[in-house]
Short mmCIF file of C-alpha atoms in Angstrom, two decimals:
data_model
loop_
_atom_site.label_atom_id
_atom_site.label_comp_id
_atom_site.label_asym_id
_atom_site.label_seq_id
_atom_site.Cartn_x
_atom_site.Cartn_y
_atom_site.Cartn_z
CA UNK B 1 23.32 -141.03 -90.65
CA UNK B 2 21.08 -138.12 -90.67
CA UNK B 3 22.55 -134.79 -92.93
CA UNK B 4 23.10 -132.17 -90.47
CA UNK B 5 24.86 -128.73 -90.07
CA UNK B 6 28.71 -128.74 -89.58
CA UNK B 7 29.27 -128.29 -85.87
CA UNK B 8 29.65 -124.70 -84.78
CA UNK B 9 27.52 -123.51 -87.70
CA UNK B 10 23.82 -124.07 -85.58
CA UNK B 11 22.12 -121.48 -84.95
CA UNK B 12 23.66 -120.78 -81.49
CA UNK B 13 27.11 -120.74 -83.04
CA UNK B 14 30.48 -120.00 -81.93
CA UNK B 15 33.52 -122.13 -80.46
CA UNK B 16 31.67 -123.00 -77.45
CA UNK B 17 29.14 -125.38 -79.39
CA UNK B 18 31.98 -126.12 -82.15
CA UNK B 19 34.16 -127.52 -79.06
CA UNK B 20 31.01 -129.45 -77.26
CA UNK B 21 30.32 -130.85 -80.46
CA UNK B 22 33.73 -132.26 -81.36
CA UNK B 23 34.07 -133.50 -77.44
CA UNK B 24 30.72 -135.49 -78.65
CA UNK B 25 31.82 -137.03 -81.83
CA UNK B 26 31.06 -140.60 -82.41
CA UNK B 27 33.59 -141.34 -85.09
CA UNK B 28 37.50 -139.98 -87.09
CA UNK B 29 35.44 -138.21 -89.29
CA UNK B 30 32.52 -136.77 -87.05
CA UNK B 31 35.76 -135.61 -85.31
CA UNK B 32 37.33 -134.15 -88.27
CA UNK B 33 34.14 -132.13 -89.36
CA UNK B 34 33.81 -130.80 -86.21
CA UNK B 35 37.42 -129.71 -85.58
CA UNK B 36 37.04 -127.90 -88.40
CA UNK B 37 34.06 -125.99 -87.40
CA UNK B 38 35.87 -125.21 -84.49
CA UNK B 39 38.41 -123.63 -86.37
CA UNK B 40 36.23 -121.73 -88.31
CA UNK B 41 34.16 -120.28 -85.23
CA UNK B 42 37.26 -118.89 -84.04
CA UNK B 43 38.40 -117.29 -86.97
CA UNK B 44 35.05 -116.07 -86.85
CA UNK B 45 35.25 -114.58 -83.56
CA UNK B 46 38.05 -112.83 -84.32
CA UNK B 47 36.96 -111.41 -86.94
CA UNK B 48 34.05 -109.97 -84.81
CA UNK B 49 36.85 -108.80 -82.25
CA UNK B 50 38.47 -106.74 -84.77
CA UNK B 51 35.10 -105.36 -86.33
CA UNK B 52 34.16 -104.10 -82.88
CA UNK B 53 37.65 -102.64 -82.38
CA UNK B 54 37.14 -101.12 -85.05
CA UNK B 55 33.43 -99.89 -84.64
CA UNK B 56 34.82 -98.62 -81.17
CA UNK B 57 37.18 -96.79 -82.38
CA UNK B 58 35.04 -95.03 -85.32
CA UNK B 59 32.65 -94.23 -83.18
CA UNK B 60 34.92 -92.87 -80.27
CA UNK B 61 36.29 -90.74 -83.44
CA UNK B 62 32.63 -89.42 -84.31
CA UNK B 63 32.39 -88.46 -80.14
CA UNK B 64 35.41 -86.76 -80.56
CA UNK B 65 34.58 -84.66 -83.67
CA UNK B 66 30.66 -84.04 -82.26
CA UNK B 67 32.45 -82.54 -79.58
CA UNK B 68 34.86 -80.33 -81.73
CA UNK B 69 32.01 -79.08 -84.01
CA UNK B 70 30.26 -78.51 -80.32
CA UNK B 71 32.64 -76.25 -79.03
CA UNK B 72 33.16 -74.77 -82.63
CA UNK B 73 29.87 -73.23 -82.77
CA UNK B 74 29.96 -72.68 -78.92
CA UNK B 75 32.59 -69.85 -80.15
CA UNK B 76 30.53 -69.02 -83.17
CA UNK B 77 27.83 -68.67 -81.13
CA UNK B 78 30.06 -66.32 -78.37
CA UNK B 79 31.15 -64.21 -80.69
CA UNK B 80 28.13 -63.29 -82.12
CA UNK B 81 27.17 -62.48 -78.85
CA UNK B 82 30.00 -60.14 -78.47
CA UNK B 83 29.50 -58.30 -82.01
CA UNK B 84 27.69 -55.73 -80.33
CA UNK B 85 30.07 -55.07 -77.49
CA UNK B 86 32.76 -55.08 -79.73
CA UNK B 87 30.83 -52.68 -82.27
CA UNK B 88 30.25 -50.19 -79.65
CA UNK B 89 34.08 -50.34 -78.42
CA UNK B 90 35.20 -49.82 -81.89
CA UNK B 91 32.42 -46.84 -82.00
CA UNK B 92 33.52 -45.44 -78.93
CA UNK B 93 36.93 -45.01 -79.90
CA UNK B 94 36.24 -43.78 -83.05
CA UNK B 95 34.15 -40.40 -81.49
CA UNK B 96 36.97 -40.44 -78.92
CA UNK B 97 39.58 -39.98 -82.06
CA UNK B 98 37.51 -37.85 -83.98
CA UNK B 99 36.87 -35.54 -80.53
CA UNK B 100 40.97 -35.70 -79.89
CA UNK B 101 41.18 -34.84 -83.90
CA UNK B 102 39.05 -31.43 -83.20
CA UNK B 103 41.50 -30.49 -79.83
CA UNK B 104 43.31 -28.06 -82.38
CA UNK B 105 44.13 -25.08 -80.32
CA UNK B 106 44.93 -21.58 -81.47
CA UNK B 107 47.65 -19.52 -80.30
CA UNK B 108 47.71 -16.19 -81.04
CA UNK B 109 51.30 -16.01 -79.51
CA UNK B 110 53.26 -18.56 -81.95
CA UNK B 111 53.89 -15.72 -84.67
CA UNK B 112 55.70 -16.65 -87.93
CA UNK B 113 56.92 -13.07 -89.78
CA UNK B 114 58.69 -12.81 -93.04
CA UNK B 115 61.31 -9.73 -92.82
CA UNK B 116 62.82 -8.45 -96.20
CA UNK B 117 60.24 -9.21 -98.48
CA UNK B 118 59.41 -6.95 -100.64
CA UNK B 119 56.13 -5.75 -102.38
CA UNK B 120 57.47 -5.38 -105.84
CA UNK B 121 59.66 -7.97 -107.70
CA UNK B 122 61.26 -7.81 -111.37
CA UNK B 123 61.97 -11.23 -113.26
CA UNK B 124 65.34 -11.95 -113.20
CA UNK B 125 66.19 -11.05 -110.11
CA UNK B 126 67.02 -12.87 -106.23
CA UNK B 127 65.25 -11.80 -103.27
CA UNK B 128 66.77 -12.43 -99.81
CA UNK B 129 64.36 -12.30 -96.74
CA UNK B 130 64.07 -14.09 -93.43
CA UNK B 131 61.11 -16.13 -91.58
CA UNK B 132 61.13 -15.51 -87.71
CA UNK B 133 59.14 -17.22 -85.78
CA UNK B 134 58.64 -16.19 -82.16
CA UNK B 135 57.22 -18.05 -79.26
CA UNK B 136 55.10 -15.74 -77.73
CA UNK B 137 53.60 -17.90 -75.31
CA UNK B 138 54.35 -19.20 -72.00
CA UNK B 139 55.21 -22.10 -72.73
CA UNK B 140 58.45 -24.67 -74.27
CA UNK B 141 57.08 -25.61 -77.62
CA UNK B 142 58.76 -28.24 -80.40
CA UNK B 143 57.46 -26.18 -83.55
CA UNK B 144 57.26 -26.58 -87.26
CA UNK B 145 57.53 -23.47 -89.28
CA UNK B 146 55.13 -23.24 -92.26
CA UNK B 147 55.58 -21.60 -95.80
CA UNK B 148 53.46 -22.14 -99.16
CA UNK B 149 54.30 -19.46 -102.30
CA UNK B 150 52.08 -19.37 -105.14
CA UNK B 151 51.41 -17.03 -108.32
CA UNK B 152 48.12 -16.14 -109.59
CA UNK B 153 47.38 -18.14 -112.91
CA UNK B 154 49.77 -21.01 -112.02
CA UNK B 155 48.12 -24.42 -111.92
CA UNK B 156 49.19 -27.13 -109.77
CA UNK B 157 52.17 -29.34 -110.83
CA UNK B 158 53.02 -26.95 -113.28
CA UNK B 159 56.68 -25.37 -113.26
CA UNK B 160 56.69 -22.28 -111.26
CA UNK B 161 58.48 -18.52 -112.62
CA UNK B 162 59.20 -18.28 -108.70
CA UNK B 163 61.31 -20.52 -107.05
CA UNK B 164 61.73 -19.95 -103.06
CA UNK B 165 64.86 -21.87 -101.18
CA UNK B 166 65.71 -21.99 -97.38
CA UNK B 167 68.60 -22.50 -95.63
CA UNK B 168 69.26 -25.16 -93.19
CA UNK B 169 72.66 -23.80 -92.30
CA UNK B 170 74.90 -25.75 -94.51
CA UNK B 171 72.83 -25.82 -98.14
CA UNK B 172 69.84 -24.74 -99.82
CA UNK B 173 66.57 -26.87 -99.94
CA UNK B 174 63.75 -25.67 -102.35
CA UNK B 175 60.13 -25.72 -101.67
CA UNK B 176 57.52 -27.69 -103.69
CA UNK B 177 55.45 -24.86 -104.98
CA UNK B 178 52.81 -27.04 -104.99
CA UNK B 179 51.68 -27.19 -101.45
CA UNK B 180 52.46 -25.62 -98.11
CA UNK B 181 54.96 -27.48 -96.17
CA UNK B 182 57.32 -27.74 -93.39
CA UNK B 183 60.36 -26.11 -93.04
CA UNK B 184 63.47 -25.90 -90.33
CA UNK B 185 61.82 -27.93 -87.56
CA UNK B 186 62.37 -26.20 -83.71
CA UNK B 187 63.08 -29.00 -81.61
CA UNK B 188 62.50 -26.84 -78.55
CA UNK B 189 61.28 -23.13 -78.31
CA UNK B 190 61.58 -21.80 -75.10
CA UNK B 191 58.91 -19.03 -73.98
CA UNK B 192 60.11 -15.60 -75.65
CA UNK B 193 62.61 -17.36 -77.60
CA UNK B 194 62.99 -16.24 -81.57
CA UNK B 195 64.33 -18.82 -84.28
CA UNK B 196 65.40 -16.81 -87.99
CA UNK B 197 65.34 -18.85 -91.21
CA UNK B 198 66.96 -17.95 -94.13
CA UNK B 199 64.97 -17.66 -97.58
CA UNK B 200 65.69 -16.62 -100.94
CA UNK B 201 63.25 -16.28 -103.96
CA UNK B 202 64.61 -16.61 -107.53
CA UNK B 203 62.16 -15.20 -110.63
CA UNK B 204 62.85 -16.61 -113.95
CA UNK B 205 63.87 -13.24 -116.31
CA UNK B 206 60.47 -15.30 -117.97
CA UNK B 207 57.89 -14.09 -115.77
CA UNK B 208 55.18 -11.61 -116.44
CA UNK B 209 53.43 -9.13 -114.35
CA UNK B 210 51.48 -11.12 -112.10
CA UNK B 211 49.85 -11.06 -108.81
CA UNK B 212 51.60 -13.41 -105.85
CA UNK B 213 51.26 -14.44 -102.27
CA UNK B 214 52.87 -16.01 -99.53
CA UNK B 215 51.76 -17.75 -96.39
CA UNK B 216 52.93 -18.02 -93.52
CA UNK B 217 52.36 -20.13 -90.15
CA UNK B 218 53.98 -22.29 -87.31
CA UNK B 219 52.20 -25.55 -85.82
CA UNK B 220 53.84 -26.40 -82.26
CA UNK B 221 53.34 -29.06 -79.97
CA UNK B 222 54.14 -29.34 -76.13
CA UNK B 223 53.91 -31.37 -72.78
CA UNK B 224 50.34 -31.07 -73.02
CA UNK B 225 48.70 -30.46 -75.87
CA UNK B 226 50.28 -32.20 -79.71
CA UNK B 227 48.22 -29.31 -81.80
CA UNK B 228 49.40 -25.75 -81.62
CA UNK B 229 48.26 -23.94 -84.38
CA UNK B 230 50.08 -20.58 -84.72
CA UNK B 231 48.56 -17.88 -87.05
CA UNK B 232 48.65 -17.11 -90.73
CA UNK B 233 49.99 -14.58 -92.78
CA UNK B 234 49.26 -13.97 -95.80
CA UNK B 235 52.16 -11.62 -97.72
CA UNK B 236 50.64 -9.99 -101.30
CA UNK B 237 53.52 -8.93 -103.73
CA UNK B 238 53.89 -8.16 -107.16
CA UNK B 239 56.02 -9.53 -109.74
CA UNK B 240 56.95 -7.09 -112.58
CA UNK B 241 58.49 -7.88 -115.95
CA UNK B 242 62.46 -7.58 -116.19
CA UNK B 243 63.46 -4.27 -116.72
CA UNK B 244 60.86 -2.54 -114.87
CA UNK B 245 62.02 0.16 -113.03
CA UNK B 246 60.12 0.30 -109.21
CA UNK B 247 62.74 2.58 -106.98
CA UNK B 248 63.48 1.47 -103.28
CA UNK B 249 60.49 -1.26 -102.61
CA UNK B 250 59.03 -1.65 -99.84
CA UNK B 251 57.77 -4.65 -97.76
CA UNK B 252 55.22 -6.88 -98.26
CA UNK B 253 52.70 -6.18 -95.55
CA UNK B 254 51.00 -9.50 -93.71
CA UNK B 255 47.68 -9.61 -93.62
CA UNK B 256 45.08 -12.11 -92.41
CA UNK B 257 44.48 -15.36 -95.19
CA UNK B 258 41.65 -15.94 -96.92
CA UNK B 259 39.10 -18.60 -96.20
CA UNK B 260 40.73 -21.07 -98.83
CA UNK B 261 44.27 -20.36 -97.36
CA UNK B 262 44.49 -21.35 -93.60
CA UNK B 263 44.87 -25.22 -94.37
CA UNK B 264 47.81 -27.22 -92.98
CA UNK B 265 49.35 -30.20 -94.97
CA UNK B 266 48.15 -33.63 -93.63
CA UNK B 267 50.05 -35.94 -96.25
CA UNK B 268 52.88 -36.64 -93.45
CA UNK B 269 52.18 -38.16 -89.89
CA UNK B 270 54.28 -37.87 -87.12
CA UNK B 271 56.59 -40.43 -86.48
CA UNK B 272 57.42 -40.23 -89.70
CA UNK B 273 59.91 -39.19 -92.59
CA UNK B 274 58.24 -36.34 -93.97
CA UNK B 275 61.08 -36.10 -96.86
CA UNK B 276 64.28 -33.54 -97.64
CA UNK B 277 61.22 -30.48 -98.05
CA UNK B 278 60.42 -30.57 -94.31
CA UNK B 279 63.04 -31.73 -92.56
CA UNK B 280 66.05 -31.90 -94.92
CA UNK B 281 66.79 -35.33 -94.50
CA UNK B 282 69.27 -36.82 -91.57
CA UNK B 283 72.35 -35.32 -92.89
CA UNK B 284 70.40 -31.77 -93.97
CA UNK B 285 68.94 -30.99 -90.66
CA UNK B 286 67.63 -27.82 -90.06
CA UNK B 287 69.72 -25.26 -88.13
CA UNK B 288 68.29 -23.55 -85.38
CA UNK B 289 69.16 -19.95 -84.82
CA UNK B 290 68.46 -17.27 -82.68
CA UNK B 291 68.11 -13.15 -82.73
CA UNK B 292 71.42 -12.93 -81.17
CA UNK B 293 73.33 -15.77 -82.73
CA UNK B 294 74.39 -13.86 -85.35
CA UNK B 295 78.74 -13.13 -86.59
CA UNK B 296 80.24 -9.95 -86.94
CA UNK B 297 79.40 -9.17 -90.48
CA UNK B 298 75.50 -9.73 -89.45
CA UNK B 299 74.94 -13.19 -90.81
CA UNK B 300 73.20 -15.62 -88.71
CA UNK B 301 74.92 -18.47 -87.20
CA UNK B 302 74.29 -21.98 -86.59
CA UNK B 303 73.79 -22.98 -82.51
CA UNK B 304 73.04 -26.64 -83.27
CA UNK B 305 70.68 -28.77 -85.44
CA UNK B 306 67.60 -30.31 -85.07
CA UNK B 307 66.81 -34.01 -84.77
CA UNK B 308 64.37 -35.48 -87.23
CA UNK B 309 60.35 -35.05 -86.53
CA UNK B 310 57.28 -35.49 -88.63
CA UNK B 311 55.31 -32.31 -88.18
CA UNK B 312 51.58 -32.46 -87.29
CA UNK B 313 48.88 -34.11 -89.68
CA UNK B 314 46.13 -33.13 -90.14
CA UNK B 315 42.61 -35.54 -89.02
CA UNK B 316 40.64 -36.81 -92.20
CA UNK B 317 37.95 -38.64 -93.52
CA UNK B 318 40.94 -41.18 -93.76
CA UNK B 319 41.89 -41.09 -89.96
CA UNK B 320 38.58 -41.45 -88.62
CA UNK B 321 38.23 -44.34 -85.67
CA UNK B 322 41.64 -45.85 -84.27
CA UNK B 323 43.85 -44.28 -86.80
CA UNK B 324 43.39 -40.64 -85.35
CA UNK B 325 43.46 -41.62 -81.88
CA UNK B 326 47.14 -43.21 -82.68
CA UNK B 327 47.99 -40.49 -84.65
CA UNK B 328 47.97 -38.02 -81.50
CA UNK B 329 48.90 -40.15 -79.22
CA UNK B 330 52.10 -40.59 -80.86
CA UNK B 331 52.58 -36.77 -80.93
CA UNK B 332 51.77 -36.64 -77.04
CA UNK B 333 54.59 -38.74 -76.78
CA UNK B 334 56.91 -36.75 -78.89
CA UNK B 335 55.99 -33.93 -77.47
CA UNK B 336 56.65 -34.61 -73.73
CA UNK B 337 60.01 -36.24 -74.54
CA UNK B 338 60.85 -32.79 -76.03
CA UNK B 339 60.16 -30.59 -72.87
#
């Protein structure tokens, strides 16, 4: 018998043939050989089953992930598109914060006086004096009394011969010397209405004849505007060496600030805790008082305390754009829920 190839192995293939040929088989092992092609052609097919499952199924998984990387860049794409918008957005609020930043407005009627302080001081000795602040305008202001003391020669950080302390009704709290800053916080000021703080200056026994100054301002806020500038004074004095002898002194007359002077602090923003210097801390509120809140022996009494506000910052390089704009917007806020 002619050599041939095992059924379901010819060139057509497959169980089909395999089975045709083993129906055809003359003899047992004709039969045999072609049973076992058949067996082979459908191990083969399903072998080709699963490779196409699995070809399916790869290539359903490259669809999906073509699609993903599709839509990927389709945001890319969008948001490149929207870079500019969003650039001139950001741009726009930044002028509108740095426009809000210059709505500082002057009022001549916001007056912050010191009474008792006098021109000529000898080391050694304690000065008493007051700061009154009067709201002069016609409006209900929250305000934030301002004070800075410095000697002539005195470098920054280094430890003062004068040492100024106010009183927030129940203690003493000492100023920085470094800095101006915020004192006795006015949680409302009503038009006309006068708030007195308490002040004393101690000058170490130490100190030499020197030259000295004080300044002297309130920054406000109300319903409508959250920067009220008041004006500065600027008080000259002397300091003397202990044992001079100057006779009855008199006060300290104010007079406008120089150039370098009228500058507020803008380290604290409101909102928040500007420290024990400016606000005395929760449980060393300052006390409000008034002209005519005062006891029998003349001293001044306490009508209630304050609750805790940062007191206006000043705008900066480092509040240009959004920062700024929340920066004021948050002292709007405070402000209105004052009046």
């Amino acid at each position: 018998m002619k050599d041939r190839p095992p059924a379901g192995h010819s060139a057509d293939g497959g169980p089909v043939r395999a089975a045709a040929t083993l129906e055809a088989a003359p003899g047992d092992t004709e039969k045999a050989e072609a049973q076992q092609a058949l067996e082979a052609a459908k191990g083969d097919l399903a072998k080709a089953v699963e490779a196409k499952q699995e070809a399916d199924a790869a290539a359903k998984e490259d669809h999906t992930a073509l699609d993903d990387a599709r839509v990927a860049a389709f945001r890319e794409y969008s948001l490149v598109q929207d870079a500019p918008t969003r650039a001139l957005e950001v741009k726009k609020a930044a002028e509108e914060a740095l426009a809000t930043a210059k709505e500082w407005v002057r009022e001549d009627g916001l007056t912050s006086l010191a009474v008792g302080l006098p021109s000529k001081v000898v080391a050694g000795n304690t000065v008493d004096f007051t700061l009154r602040v009067t709201n002069g305008t016609e409006r209900t202001l929250t305000v934030d009394p301002l004070m800075f003391f410095h000697v002539a020669g005195e470098q920054r950080g280094e430890k003062s011969h004068v040492k100024v302390e106010w009183s927030n009704g129940s203690g003493w709290q000492a100023l920085n010397g470094d800095e101006p800053e915020y004192i006795a916080h006015i949680d409302t000021m009503k038009p006309g209405e006068q708030s007195d703080v308490k002040l004393r200056m101690k000058v170490d026994s130490a100190a030499q004849a020197a030259d000295a100054f004080a300044l002297l301002a309130g920054d406000a806020s109300d319903a409508y505007n959250p920067c009220v500038l008041g004006p500065m004074k600027r008080y000259d004095f002397e300091l003397l060496p202990a044992g001079s002898k100057t006779g009855p002194a008199e006060e300290a007359e104010p007079g406008r600030p120089g150039e370098d002077d009228d500058k507020r602090p803008d380290a604290a923003k409101p909102g928040t805790d500007a420290g024990p210097s400016a606000q005395g801390g929760a449980s060393q509120q300052a006390v409000r008082v008034t002209a005519t809140d005062t006891d029998a022996d003349g001293s001044l009494a306490a009508t209630g305390t304050s609750s805790a506000m940062a007191p206006l910052a000043l705008a900066s390089a480092a509040t240009v754009a959004l920062g700024a704009g929340a920066v004021f917007a948050v002292r709007r806020r405070k402000a209105a829920d004052n009046v």
